[in-house]
Coordinates of C-alpha atoms and ligand atoms in Angstrom, one line a residue:
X1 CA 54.2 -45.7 69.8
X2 CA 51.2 -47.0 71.4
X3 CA 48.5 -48.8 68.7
X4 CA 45.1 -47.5 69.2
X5 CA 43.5 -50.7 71.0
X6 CA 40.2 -49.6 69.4
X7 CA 41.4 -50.3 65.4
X8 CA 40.9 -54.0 64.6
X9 CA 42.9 -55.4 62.6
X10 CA 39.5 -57.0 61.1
X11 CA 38.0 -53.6 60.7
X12 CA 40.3 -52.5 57.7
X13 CA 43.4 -54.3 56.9
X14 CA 42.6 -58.3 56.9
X15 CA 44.4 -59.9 53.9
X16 CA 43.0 -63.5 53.3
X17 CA 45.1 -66.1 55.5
X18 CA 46.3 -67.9 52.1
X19 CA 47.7 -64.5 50.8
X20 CA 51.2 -64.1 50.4
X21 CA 51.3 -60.7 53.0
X22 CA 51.7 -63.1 55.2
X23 CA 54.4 -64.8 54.2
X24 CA 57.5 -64.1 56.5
X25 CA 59.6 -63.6 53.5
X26 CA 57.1 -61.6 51.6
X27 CA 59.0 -57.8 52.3
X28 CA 56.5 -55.3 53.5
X29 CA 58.2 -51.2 53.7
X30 CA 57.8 -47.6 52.9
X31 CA 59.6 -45.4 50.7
X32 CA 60.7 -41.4 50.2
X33 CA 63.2 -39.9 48.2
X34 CA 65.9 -37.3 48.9
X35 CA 64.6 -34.4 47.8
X36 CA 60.8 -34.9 48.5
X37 CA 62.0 -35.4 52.2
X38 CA 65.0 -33.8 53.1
X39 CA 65.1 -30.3 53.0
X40 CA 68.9 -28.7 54.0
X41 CA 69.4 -27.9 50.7
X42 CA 72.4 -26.0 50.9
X43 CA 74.1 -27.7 54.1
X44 CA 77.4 -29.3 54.7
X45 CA 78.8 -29.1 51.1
X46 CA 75.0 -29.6 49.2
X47 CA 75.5 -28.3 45.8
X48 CA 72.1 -27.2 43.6
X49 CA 70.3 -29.4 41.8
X50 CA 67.7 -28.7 38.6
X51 CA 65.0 -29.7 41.2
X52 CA 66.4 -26.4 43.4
X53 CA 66.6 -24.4 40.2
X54 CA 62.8 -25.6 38.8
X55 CA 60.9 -25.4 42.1
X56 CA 62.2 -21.3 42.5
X57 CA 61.3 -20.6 38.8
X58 CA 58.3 -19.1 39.4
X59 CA 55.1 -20.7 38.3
X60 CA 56.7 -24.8 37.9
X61 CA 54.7 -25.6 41.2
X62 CA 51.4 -25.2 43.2
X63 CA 51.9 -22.0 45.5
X64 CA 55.4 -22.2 44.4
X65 CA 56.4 -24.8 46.5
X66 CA 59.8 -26.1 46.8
X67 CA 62.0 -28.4 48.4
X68 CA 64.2 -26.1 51.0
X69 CA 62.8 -27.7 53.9
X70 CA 60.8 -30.1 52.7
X71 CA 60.1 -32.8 56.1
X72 CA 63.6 -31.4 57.3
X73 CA 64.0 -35.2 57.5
X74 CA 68.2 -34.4 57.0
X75 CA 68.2 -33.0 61.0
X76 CA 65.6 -35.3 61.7
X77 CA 66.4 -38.5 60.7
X78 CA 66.9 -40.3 64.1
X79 CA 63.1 -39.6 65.4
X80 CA 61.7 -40.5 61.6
X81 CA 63.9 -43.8 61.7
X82 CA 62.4 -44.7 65.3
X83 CA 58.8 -43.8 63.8
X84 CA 59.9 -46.6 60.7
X85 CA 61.1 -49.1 63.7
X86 CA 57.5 -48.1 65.1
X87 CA 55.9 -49.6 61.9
X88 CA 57.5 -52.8 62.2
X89 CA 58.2 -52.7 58.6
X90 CA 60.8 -54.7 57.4
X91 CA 62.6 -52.2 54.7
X92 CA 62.8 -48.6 54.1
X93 CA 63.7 -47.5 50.9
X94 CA 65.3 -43.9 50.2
X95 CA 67.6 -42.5 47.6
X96 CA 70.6 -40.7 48.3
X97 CA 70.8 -37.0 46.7
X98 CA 73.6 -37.1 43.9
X99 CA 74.3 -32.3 44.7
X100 CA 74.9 -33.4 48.3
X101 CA 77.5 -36.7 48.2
X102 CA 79.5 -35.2 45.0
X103 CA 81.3 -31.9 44.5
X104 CA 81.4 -30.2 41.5
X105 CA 84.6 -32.0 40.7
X106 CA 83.9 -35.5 41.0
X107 CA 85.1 -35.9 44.6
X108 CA 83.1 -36.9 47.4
X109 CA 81.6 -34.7 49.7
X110 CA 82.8 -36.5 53.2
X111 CA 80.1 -34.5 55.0
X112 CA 77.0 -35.5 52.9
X113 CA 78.0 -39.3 52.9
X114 CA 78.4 -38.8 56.4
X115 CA 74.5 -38.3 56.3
X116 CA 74.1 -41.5 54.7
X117 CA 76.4 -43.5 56.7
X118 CA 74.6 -42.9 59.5
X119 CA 71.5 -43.0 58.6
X120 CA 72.3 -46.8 56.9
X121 CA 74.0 -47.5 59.8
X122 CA 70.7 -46.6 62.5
X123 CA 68.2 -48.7 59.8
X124 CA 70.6 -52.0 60.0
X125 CA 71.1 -51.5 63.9
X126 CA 67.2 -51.1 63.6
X127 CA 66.9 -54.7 61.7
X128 CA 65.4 -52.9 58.2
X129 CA 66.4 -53.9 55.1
X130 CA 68.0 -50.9 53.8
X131 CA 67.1 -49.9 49.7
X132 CA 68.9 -47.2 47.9
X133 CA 67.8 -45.3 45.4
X134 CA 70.9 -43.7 43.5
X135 CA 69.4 -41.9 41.6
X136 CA 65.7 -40.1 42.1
X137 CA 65.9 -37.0 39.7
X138 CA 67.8 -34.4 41.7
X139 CA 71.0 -34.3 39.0
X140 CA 73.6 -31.7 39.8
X141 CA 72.5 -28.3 38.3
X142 CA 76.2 -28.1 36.8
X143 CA 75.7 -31.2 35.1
X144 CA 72.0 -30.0 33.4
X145 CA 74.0 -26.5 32.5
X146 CA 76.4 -28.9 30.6
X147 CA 73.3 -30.5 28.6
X148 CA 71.9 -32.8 31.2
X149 CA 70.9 -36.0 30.6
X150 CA 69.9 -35.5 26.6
X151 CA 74.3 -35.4 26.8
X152 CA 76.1 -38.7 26.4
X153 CA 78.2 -37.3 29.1
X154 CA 76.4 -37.6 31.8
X155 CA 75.7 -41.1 31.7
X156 CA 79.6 -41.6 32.1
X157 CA 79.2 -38.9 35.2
X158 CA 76.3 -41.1 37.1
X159 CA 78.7 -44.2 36.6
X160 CA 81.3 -41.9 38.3
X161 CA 79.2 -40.8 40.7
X162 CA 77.6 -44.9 41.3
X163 CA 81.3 -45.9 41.6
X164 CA 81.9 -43.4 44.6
X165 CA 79.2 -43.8 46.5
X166 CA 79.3 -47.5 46.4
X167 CA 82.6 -48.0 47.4
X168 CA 81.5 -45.0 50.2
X169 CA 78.6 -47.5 51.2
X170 CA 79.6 -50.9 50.4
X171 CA 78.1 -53.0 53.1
X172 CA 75.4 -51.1 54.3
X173 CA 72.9 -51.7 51.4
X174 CA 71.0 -54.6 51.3
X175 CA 69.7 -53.4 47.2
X176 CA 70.6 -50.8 45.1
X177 CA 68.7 -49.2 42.5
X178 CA 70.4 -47.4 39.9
X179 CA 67.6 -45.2 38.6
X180 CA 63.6 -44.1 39.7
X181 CA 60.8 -44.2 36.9
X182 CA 63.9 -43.0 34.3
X183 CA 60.4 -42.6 32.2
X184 CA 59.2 -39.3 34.4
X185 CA 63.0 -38.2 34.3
X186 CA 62.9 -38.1 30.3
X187 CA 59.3 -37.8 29.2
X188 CA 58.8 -34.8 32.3
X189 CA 61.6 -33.7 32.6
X190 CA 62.8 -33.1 28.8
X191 CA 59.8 -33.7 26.9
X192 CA 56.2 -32.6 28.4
X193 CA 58.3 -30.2 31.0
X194 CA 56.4 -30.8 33.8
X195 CA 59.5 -32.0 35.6
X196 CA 63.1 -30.1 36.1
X197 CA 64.7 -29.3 34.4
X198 CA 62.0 -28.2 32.3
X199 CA 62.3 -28.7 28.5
X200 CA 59.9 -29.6 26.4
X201 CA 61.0 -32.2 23.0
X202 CA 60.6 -35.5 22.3
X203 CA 63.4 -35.9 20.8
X204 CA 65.0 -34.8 24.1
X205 CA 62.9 -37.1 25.9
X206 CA 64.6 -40.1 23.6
X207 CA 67.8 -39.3 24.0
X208 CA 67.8 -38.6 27.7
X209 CA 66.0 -41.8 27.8
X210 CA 68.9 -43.5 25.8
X211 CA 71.5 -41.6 28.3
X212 CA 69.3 -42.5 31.2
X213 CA 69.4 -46.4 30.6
X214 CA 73.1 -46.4 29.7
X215 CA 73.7 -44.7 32.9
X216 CA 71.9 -47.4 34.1
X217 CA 74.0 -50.1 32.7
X218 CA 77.1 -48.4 33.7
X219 CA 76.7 -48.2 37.3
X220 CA 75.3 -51.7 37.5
X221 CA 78.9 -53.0 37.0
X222 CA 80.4 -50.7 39.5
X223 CA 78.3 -51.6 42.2
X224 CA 78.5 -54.9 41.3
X225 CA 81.9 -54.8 41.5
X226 CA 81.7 -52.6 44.9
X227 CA 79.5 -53.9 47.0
X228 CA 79.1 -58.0 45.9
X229 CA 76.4 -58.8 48.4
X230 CA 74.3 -56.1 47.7
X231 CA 71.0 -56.7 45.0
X232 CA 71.1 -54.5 42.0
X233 CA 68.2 -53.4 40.3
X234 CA 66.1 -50.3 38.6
X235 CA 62.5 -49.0 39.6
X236 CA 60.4 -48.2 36.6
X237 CA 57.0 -46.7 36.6
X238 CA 54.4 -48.8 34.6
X239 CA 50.8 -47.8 33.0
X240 CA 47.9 -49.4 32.4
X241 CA 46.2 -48.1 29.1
X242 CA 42.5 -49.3 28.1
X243 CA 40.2 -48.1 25.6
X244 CA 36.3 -47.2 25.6
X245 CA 36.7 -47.1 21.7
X246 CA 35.5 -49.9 19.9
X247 CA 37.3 -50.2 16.7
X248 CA 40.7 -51.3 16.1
X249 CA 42.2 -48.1 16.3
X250 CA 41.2 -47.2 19.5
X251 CA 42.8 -50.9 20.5
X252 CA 45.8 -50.2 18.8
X253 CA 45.9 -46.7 20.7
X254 CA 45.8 -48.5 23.9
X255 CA 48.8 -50.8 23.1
X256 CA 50.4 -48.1 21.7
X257 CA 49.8 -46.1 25.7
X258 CA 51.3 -49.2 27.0
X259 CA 54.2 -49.7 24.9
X260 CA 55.4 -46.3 25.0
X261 CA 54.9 -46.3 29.1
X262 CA 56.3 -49.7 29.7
X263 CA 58.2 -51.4 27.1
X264 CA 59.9 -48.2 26.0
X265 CA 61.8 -49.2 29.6
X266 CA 61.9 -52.8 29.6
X267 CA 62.5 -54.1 26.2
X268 CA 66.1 -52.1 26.1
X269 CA 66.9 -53.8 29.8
X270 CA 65.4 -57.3 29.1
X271 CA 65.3 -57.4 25.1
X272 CA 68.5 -55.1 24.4
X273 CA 66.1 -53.1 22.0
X274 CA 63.7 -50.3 21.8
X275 CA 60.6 -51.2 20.6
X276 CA 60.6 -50.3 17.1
X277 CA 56.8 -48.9 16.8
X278 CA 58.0 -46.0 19.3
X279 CA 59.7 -44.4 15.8
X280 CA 56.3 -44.0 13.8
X281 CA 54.7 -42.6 17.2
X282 CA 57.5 -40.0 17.6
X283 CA 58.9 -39.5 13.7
X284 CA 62.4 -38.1 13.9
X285 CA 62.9 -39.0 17.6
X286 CA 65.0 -42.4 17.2
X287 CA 68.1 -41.8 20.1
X288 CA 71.9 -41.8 18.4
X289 CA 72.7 -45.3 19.8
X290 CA 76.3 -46.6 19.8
X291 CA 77.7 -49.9 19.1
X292 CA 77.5 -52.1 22.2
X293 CA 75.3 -49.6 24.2
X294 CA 72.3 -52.1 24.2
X295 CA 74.3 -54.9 25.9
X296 CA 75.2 -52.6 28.5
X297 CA 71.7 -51.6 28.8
X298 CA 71.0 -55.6 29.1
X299 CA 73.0 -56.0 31.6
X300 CA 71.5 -58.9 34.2
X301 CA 69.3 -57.7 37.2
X302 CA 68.8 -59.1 40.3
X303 CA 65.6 -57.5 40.9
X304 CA 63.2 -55.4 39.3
X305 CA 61.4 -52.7 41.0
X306 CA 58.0 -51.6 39.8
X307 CA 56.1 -48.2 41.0
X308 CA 52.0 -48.5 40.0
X309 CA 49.7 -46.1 40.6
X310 CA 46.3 -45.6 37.9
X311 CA 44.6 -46.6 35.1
X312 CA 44.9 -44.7 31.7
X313 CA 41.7 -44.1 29.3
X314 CA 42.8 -43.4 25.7
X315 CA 41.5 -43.6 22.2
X316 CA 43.0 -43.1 18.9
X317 CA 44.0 -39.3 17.9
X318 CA 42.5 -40.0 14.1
X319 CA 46.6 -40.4 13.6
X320 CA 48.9 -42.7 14.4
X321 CA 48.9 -41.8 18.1
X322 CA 46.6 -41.3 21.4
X323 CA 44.9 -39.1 23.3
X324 CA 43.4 -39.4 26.8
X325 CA 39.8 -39.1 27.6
X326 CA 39.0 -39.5 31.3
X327 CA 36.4 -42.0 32.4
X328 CA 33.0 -40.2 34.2
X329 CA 32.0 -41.9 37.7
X330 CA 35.3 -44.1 38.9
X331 CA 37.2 -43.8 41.8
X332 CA 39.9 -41.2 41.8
X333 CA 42.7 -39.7 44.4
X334 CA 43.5 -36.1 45.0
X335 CA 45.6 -36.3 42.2
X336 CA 42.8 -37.2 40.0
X337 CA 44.4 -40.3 39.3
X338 CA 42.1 -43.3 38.8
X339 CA 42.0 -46.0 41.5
X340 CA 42.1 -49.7 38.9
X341 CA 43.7 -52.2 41.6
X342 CA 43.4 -55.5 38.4
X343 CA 45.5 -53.1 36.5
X344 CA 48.3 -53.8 38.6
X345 CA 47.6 -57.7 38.5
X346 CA 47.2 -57.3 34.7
X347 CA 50.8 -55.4 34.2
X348 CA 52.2 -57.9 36.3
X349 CA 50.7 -61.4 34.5
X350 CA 51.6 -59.5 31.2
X351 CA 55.2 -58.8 32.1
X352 CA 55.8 -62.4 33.2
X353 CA 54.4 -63.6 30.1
X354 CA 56.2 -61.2 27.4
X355 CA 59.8 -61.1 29.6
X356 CA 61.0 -64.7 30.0
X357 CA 63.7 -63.2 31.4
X358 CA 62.2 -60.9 34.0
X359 CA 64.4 -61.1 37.1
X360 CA 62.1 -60.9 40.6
X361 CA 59.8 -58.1 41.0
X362 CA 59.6 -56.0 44.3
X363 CA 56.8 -53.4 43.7
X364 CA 59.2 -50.5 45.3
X365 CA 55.9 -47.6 44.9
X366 CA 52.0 -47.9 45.4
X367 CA 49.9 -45.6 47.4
X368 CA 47.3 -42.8 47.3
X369 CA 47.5 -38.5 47.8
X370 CA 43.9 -38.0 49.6
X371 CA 43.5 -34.4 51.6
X372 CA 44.3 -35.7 55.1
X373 CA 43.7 -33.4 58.2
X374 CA 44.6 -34.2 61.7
X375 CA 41.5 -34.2 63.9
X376 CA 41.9 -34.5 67.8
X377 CA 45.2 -36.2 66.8
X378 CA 44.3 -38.8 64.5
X379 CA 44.1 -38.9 60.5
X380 CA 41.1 -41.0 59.3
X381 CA 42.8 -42.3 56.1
X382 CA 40.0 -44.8 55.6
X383 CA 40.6 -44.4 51.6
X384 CA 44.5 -45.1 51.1
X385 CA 43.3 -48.6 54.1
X386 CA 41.1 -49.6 51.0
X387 CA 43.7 -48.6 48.1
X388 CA 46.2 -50.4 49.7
X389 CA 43.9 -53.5 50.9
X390 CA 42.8 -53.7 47.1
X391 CA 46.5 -53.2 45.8
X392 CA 48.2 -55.7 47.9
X393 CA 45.2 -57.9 47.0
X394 CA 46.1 -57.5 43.2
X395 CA 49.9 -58.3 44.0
X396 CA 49.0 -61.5 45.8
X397 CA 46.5 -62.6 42.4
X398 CA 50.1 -61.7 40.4
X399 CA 52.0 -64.4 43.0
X400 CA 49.0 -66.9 42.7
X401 CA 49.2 -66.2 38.8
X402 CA 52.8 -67.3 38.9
X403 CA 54.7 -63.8 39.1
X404 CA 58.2 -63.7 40.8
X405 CA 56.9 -60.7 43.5
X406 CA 59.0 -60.9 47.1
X407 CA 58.3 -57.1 48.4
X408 CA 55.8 -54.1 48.5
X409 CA 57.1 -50.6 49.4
X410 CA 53.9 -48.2 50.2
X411 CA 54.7 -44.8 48.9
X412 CA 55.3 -43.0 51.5
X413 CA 56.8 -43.4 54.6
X414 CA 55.4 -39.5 55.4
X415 CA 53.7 -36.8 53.4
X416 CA 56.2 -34.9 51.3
X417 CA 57.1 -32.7 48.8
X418 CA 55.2 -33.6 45.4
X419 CA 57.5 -32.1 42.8
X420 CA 55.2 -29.9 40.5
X421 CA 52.5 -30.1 42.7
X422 CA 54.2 -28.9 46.1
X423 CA 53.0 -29.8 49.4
X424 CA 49.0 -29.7 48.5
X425 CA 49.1 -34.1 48.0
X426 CA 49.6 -36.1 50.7
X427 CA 51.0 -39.8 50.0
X428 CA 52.4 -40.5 53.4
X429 CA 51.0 -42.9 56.4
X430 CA 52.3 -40.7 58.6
X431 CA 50.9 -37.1 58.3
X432 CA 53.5 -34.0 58.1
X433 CA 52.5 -30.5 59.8
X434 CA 54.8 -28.8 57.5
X435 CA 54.3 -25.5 59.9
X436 CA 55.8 -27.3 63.2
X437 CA 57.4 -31.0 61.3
X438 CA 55.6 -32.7 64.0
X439 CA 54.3 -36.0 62.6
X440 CA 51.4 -38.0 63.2
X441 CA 50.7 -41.6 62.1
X442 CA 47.8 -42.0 60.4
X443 CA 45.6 -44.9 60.8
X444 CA 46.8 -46.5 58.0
X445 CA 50.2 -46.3 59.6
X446 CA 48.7 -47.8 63.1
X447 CA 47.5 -50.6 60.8
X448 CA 50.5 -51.8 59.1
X449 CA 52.1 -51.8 62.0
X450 CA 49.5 -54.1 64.0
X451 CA 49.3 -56.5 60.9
X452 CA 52.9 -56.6 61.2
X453 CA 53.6 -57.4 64.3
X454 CA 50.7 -60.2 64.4
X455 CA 52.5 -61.4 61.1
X456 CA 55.9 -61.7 63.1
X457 CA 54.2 -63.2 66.0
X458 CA 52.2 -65.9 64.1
X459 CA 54.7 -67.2 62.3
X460 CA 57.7 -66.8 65.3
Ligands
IFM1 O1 56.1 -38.8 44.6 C1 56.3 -39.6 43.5 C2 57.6 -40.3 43.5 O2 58.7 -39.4 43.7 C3 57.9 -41.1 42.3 N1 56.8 -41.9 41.9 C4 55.4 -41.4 42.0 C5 55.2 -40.6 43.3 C6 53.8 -40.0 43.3 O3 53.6 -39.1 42.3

């Protein structure tokens, strides 16, 4: 790839020489997932999945979208990992699609891992740090038709399935991650049904929640066990919720956003509870916990993984809930999500001061969908070089603040398939031509790269 001498590195992306960006150590990488990227959905052994099942339903996505071809990243993984070597960044993080490593009996699927393998393999020969995802909600349709993750069951089967594939891997993974945002995977997928597979109760929600974290807990110990050197971790989604409201209720409304977005994750995995206030919020949705579940839940981390992307506007519904009311005049992406960099740095302070226990934080997703076009060859992405500037900016207040943080992943590598809303968003540095798959870096991309490489050669 050949930097366009024109960009400064002034011009756009200039963190402050005392921030910790440019700290050797400080990780710096991009991020997909399986399904959003790599297409070949019914290749070499690939069984369905409820994403397959809930992107052909018609009317779950924008233009009906789905994930058949997706980036066709599965045949094209050797150019995209030479675009990632390109970047200079130092970590790629992926997940590995549970339908296309497992068969419907348990066993693994040679010719799936095989994908994998390689793919490791050609990152480490590359010098990235490679991060797994194990699980980024593409379950095994056979598993959903069996109840899915609102059945205990299937919590035992992900520990099956961590078990495999880590003994499959062991060595090439430099951190795994069990789960991604298991708060979209319940709340989406089983309560609001804006997610595969679909369903639409809270009390579904809870319980797949419950199943989720013990799923969690369960495949920490394998690949502990596994793959010793490896990090072990889980990437959860956080929210910020704030209130126009004035009176108490409206404050309690925003807690209440905040509680049931955040601490509904972490207080099982660093307090070994849910918060109780979750109960009067959703009466009758309390999970069937057994005895001894919560300490598997609590098992130790190495790392966690956070994934930020807006701000939340609520006030109190009149009951003992919230309802959103979206703020006129700010700063919003294509997805109409509001741009609120300090709530990122607020999250973060807040976590370090309620969790004394909170193991070292990577943030493994930040970025911004904006309607890039490709003009003479290049994408202006001026706006996602100002998110991620102000982003970045907010982690390094965190660090100053006294927050554990050692990485930042931008989401994403390339643009990609955004679940319910199809191929209309665009997250990625590099831009997708989803008619020919020819990528283009965007000048975000072309800046990463050059504040990397002057990074590495300052501090060589
Ligand atoms: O694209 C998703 C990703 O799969 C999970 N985190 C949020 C991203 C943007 O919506």
């Amino acid at each position: 790839m050949v930097l366009d001498a024109s960009v400064t590195l002034e011009e756009s992306f200039s963190p402050p020489a005392d921030s910790v960006l440019w700290r050797p150590e400080f990780l710096l990488g991009a991020a997909t997932a399986a399904y959003q990227i790599e297409g070949a959905i019914a290749e070499d052994g690939r069984i369905p999945s409820i994403w397959d099942t809930f992107s052909a339903t018609p009317g779950k996505t924008l233009a009906g979208d789905t994930g058949d071809i997706a980036c066709d990243h599965y045949h094209r993984w050797q150019s995209d990992v030479e675009l990632l070597a390109d970047l200079n960044v130092g970590a790629y993080r992926l997940s590995i699609s549970w339908p296309r490593v497992m068969t419907r009996d348990g066993q693994p699927n040679q010719k799936g891992i095989a994908f994998y393998r390689n793919l490791l393999t050609a990152l480490r020969a590359k010098g990235l740090k490679t991060w797994v995802t194990l699980y980024h909600w593409d379950l095994p349709q056979h598993l959903e038709d069996k109840g899915g993750w609102v059945d205990r069951d299937t919590a035992y089967r992900f520990a099956e399935y961590a078990d495999m594939i880590s003994r499959e891997l062991a060595g090439l993974v430099d951190a795994w991650a069990t789960l991604n945002e298991p708060w979209c995977s319940a709340m989406h997928g089983y309560g609001t049904g804006h997610h595969a597979p679909g369903k639409t109760d809270v009390v579904f929600a809870t319980q797949a929640m419950h199943h989720l974290l013990l799923g969690h807990g369960l495949a920490v110990a394998q690949l502990r066990a596994n793959d010793p050197a490896a990090q072990v971790g889980i990437v959860a989604n956080v929210g910020r919720g704030t209130t126009t409201g004035s009176g108490a209720a409206d404050q309690r409304a925003a807690w209440l956003f905040e509680l049931q977005h955040n601490n509904w994750i972490l207080d099982p995995l660093l307090k070994k509870s849910y918060p109780s206030a979750l109960w009067a919020l959703w009466p009758g949705a309390e999970p069937m916990v057994l005895d001894g579940d919560m300490d598997i839940i609590g098992a130790p981390l190495d790392f966690l993984g956070i994934n930020y992307y807006f701000r939340t506007n609520v006030v109190s519904d009149g009951k003992n809930g919230y309802t959103e009311v979206d703020l006129e005049g700010v700063e919003r992406t294509q997805m109409g999500w509001e741009v609120h960099p300090d709530g990122l740095r607020h999250l973060l302070v807040g976590f370090h001061r309620d969790y004394p226990n909170l193991p070292p934080i990577y943030i493994t997703e930040n970025g911004m969908a904006s309607d890039d076009k490709v003009v003479d060859g290049e994408v202006d992405d001026r706006s996602r070089i100002s998110f991620l500037n102000r982003h970045l900016a907010a982690v390094d207040q965190a660090v100053k603040a006294g927050v554990d943080i050692r990485g930042y992943f931008i989401w994403s590598l390339m643009d990609n398939f955004e679940w319910a809303f199809g191929y209309e968003r665009r997250f990625g540095i590099i831009h997708v031509d989803y008619a020919t798959q020819q990528r283009t870096l965007k000048r975000s991309a072309k800046l990463v790269a050059q504040f990397l490489a002057q990074r590495a050669a300052t501090t060589a």
